[in-house]
Amino acid sequence: MGKKFAKLNYYEMLDIKPDVPSFEVRNAYNAAIQMYQTDSLPSYSFFSPEERKEILACLEKAYLTLINEKRREDYDNGLIELGILDEAARKPGTKKSVNIFNVNRVQVRPDATKSASASLRAKVLENSLVREVISQEAISGSDLQKIRNELAVPLENIALETRIRINYLHAIEGDDSQTFPAAIFLKGFIKAYLKCLCLEPAEEICTKYLNHLASLEKKT
């Protein structure tokens, strides 16, 4: 799983701040478990069934701890003693946390998705610009955006199919590493994006993109 999910603290697992109220803990948990269901494209792209099972167990443990006031207080005290959490950080704040997953997903009919994918796959194979970009040694976010525009696939469609919030999809196309979610999700998000565009081999293209990001970080 790259960095072991179990090594994240409970707030990192649910991608929330330590000062969020209980209802946001619940919302974050509901969003996260949707991400790791078997029909979730990012989850299917990146995690094995065993890893997904382990992650779901971790999420449930995090939720049951943080949703209970006494357990959450004890857990926070433990983080403070370890120097992981600042005492002031757990006081109620006004900033609203934003989950990385889009929970308001509209269900798409499988037959409609299958038909659209077949048409898109044919378009990819026939398009010389797409094949040229894919064959490059390095692939940037702007390259991915160029392909998506060439294939006439709205970013909103990808957000709808993958459940990934559109601001993260914009970050992928903009090489905006500051906006990216936790690294453990990034590869799955990129591969889900590629699969929505029927770009193959997804693993190889994903690696080219990640190498491009790494080269940008070395320059800063």
Short mmCIF file of C-alpha atoms in Angstrom, two decimals:
data_model
loop_
_atom_site.label_atom_id
_atom_site.label_comp_id
_atom_site.label_asym_id
_atom_site.label_seq_id
_atom_site.Cartn_x
_atom_site.Cartn_y
_atom_site.Cartn_z
CA MET A 1 0.00 0.00 0.00
CA GLY A 2 2.99 2.34 -0.24
CA LYS A 3 2.91 4.07 3.10
CA LYS A 4 0.93 1.67 5.25
CA PHE A 5 -2.57 3.00 5.77
CA ALA A 6 -2.51 1.63 9.32
CA LYS A 7 0.42 3.94 10.14
CA LEU A 8 -1.68 7.05 9.49
CA ASN A 9 -3.44 8.54 12.49
CA TYR A 10 -7.24 8.44 12.56
CA TYR A 11 -7.61 12.02 11.37
CA GLU A 12 -5.31 11.36 8.42
CA MET A 13 -7.24 8.22 7.53
CA LEU A 14 -10.49 10.18 7.29
CA ASP A 15 -8.78 13.28 5.84
CA ILE A 16 -10.20 15.62 8.47
CA LYS A 17 -8.86 18.20 10.92
CA PRO A 18 -8.63 17.34 14.64
CA ASP A 19 -11.15 20.08 15.48
CA VAL A 20 -14.04 18.96 13.27
CA PRO A 21 -17.44 18.21 14.88
CA SER A 22 -18.95 14.73 15.02
CA PHE A 23 -21.19 15.16 11.99
CA GLU A 24 -18.12 15.84 9.82
CA VAL A 25 -16.46 12.71 11.19
CA ARG A 26 -19.54 10.78 10.08
CA ASN A 27 -19.58 12.43 6.64
CA ALA A 28 -15.89 11.74 6.13
CA TYR A 29 -16.32 8.09 7.10
CA ASN A 30 -19.26 7.62 4.74
CA ALA A 31 -17.27 9.20 1.91
CA ALA A 32 -14.19 7.09 2.63
CA ILE A 33 -15.99 3.73 2.71
CA GLN A 34 -17.59 4.57 -0.64
CA MET A 35 -14.08 5.06 -1.97
CA TYR A 36 -13.08 1.53 -0.98
CA GLN A 37 -16.17 -0.34 -2.13
CA THR A 38 -15.51 -2.94 -4.82
CA ASP A 39 -17.14 -0.78 -7.52
CA SER A 40 -14.95 2.24 -6.76
CA LEU A 41 -12.63 2.91 -9.70
CA PRO A 42 -9.73 4.51 -7.76
CA SER A 43 -9.83 1.72 -5.19
CA TYR A 44 -10.01 -1.01 -7.84
CA SER A 45 -7.14 0.60 -9.75
CA PHE A 46 -4.71 0.77 -6.85
CA PHE A 47 -5.56 -1.62 -4.02
CA SER A 48 -5.81 -5.40 -3.88
CA PRO A 49 -8.87 -7.01 -2.20
CA GLU A 50 -6.73 -7.76 0.86
CA GLU A 51 -5.48 -4.18 1.10
CA ARG A 52 -9.00 -2.84 0.64
CA LYS A 53 -10.23 -5.08 3.47
CA GLU A 54 -7.43 -3.85 5.74
CA ILE A 55 -8.19 -0.22 4.92
CA LEU A 56 -11.91 -0.64 5.58
CA ALA A 57 -11.11 -2.17 8.97
CA CYS A 58 -8.83 0.78 9.80
CA LEU A 59 -11.50 3.27 8.73
CA GLU A 60 -14.11 1.59 10.91
CA LYS A 61 -11.77 1.65 13.91
CA ALA A 62 -11.01 5.34 13.29
CA TYR A 63 -14.68 6.19 12.97
CA LEU A 64 -15.77 4.30 16.11
CA THR A 65 -13.05 6.09 18.07
CA LEU A 66 -13.59 9.63 16.80
CA ILE A 67 -17.39 9.52 16.86
CA ASN A 68 -17.33 8.67 20.58
CA GLU A 69 -16.58 11.75 22.69
CA LYS A 70 -14.72 9.93 25.48
CA ARG A 71 -12.72 7.67 23.15
CA ARG A 72 -11.83 10.65 20.99
CA GLU A 73 -10.60 12.62 23.99
CA ASP A 74 -8.42 9.71 25.13
CA TYR A 75 -7.09 9.25 21.59
CA ASP A 76 -6.30 12.97 21.26
CA ASN A 77 -4.48 12.94 24.60
CA GLY A 78 -2.36 10.07 23.32
CA LEU A 79 -1.47 12.02 20.16
CA ILE A 80 -0.58 15.06 22.26
CA GLU A 81 1.74 13.00 24.46
CA LEU A 82 3.47 11.68 21.34
CA GLY A 83 3.87 15.21 19.99
CA ILE A 84 1.71 14.42 16.96
CA LEU A 85 -1.15 16.72 17.91
CA ASP A 86 -0.99 20.22 19.35
CA GLU A 87 -3.32 20.93 22.28
CA ALA A 88 -4.75 23.96 20.49
CA ALA A 89 -5.39 22.00 17.28
CA ARG A 90 -8.22 19.97 18.75
CA LYS A 91 -10.24 22.94 19.95
CA PRO A 92 -13.39 23.55 17.86
CA GLY A 93 -12.67 25.74 14.85
CA THR A 94 -14.70 27.45 12.17
CA LYS A 95 -12.87 26.10 9.12
CA LYS A 96 -14.89 23.49 7.33
CA SER A 97 -13.02 20.37 6.27
CA VAL A 98 -13.45 19.07 2.75
CA ASN A 99 -13.43 15.38 1.96
CA ILE A 100 -11.39 14.24 -1.01
CA PHE A 101 -14.24 12.02 -2.18
CA ASN A 102 -17.42 13.18 -3.84
CA VAL A 103 -20.25 11.58 -1.86
CA ASN A 104 -23.00 13.17 -3.96
CA ARG A 105 -22.42 10.83 -6.83
CA VAL A 106 -25.19 10.24 -9.33
CA GLN A 107 -25.50 6.60 -10.33
CA VAL A 108 -24.71 5.92 -13.99
CA ARG A 109 -26.31 2.99 -15.81
CA PRO A 110 -23.68 0.27 -16.44
CA ASP A 111 -24.87 -0.34 -20.02
CA ALA A 112 -24.53 3.36 -20.86
CA THR A 113 -21.02 3.48 -19.38
CA LYS A 114 -19.98 0.35 -21.26
CA SER A 115 -21.19 1.74 -24.59
CA ALA A 116 -19.45 5.08 -24.03
CA SER A 117 -16.20 3.32 -23.09
CA ALA A 118 -16.22 1.25 -26.28
CA SER A 119 -16.70 4.37 -28.38
CA LEU A 120 -13.97 6.25 -26.50
CA ARG A 121 -11.54 3.35 -26.78
CA ALA A 122 -11.98 3.31 -30.54
CA LYS A 123 -11.40 7.06 -30.68
CA VAL A 124 -8.16 6.68 -28.69
CA LEU A 125 -6.84 4.03 -31.07
CA GLU A 126 -7.63 6.15 -34.13
CA ASN A 127 -6.28 9.48 -32.83
CA SER A 128 -2.67 10.17 -33.82
CA LEU A 129 -2.23 13.06 -31.36
CA VAL A 130 -3.30 10.88 -28.43
CA ARG A 131 -0.95 8.08 -29.44
CA GLU A 132 1.90 10.56 -29.91
CA VAL A 133 1.47 12.05 -26.42
CA ILE A 134 1.21 8.62 -24.80
CA SER A 135 4.48 7.55 -26.45
CA GLN A 136 6.43 10.42 -24.87
CA GLU A 137 9.05 9.59 -22.26
CA ALA A 138 7.52 12.09 -19.84
CA ILE A 139 3.86 13.03 -19.51
CA SER A 140 2.72 16.19 -17.76
CA GLY A 141 -0.64 17.33 -16.48
CA SER A 142 -1.01 19.61 -19.48
CA ASP A 143 -0.40 16.58 -21.73
CA LEU A 144 -3.25 14.75 -20.01
CA GLN A 145 -5.48 17.78 -20.38
CA LYS A 146 -4.57 17.99 -24.08
CA ILE A 147 -5.63 14.35 -24.53
CA ARG A 148 -8.87 14.85 -22.61
CA ASN A 149 -9.77 17.89 -24.70
CA GLU A 150 -8.89 16.03 -27.90
CA LEU A 151 -11.25 13.23 -26.84
CA ALA A 152 -13.91 15.77 -25.85
CA VAL A 153 -14.40 14.33 -22.36
CA PRO A 154 -15.55 16.96 -19.81
CA LEU A 155 -13.71 16.87 -16.50
CA GLU A 156 -17.12 16.73 -14.81
CA ASN A 157 -17.74 13.34 -16.42
CA ILE A 158 -14.55 11.96 -14.90
CA ALA A 159 -15.49 13.36 -11.49
CA LEU A 160 -18.91 11.73 -11.79
CA GLU A 161 -17.57 8.32 -12.74
CA THR A 162 -14.65 8.17 -10.30
CA ARG A 163 -16.21 9.99 -7.31
CA ILE A 164 -13.07 12.13 -7.14
CA ARG A 165 -13.63 15.79 -6.37
CA ILE A 166 -13.08 17.97 -9.41
CA ASN A 167 -10.51 20.21 -7.70
CA TYR A 168 -8.19 17.20 -7.41
CA LEU A 169 -8.69 16.42 -11.10
CA HIS A 170 -7.77 20.03 -11.88
CA ALA A 171 -4.67 19.55 -9.70
CA ILE A 172 -3.63 16.50 -11.71
CA GLU A 173 -3.89 18.41 -14.97
CA GLY A 174 -2.15 21.43 -13.47
CA ASP A 175 0.77 19.56 -11.85
CA ASP A 176 -0.39 21.24 -8.65
CA SER A 177 1.27 19.08 -6.02
CA GLN A 178 0.20 21.44 -3.21
CA THR A 179 -3.46 20.61 -3.83
CA PHE A 180 -2.98 16.89 -4.20
CA PRO A 181 -4.49 14.55 -1.60
CA ALA A 182 -2.38 12.26 0.57
CA ALA A 183 0.20 10.37 -1.48
CA ILE A 184 -1.50 7.07 -0.71
CA PHE A 185 -4.47 8.16 -2.85
CA LEU A 186 -2.62 9.93 -5.65
CA LYS A 187 -1.64 6.95 -7.79
CA GLY A 188 -5.14 5.51 -7.61
CA PHE A 189 -6.62 8.86 -8.61
CA ILE A 190 -4.32 9.16 -11.63
CA LYS A 191 -5.03 5.61 -12.80
CA ALA A 192 -8.77 6.18 -12.39
CA TYR A 193 -8.44 9.34 -14.52
CA LEU A 194 -6.56 7.38 -17.19
CA LYS A 195 -9.08 4.53 -17.21
CA CYS A 196 -11.93 7.00 -17.70
CA LEU A 197 -10.16 8.18 -20.84
CA CYS A 198 -9.45 4.56 -21.90
CA LEU A 199 -5.72 5.30 -21.96
CA GLU A 200 -3.51 2.22 -21.91
CA PRO A 201 -1.19 0.99 -20.56
CA ALA A 202 -2.46 2.89 -17.51
CA GLU A 203 0.35 1.72 -15.22
CA GLU A 204 3.06 2.89 -17.63
CA ILE A 205 1.39 6.25 -18.31
CA CYS A 206 0.85 6.77 -14.58
CA THR A 207 4.55 6.12 -13.95
CA LYS A 208 5.54 8.65 -16.62
CA TYR A 209 3.33 11.25 -14.97
CA LEU A 210 4.63 10.54 -11.47
CA ASN A 211 8.21 10.74 -12.75
CA HIS A 212 7.36 14.11 -14.27
CA LEU A 213 6.07 15.32 -10.90
CA ALA A 214 9.20 14.05 -9.18
CA SER A 215 11.38 15.97 -11.64
CA LEU A 216 9.43 19.15 -10.90
CA GLU A 217 9.96 18.71 -7.16
CA LYS A 218 13.72 18.33 -7.67
CA LYS A 219 13.80 21.70 -9.42
CA THR A 220 12.13 23.52 -6.51
#
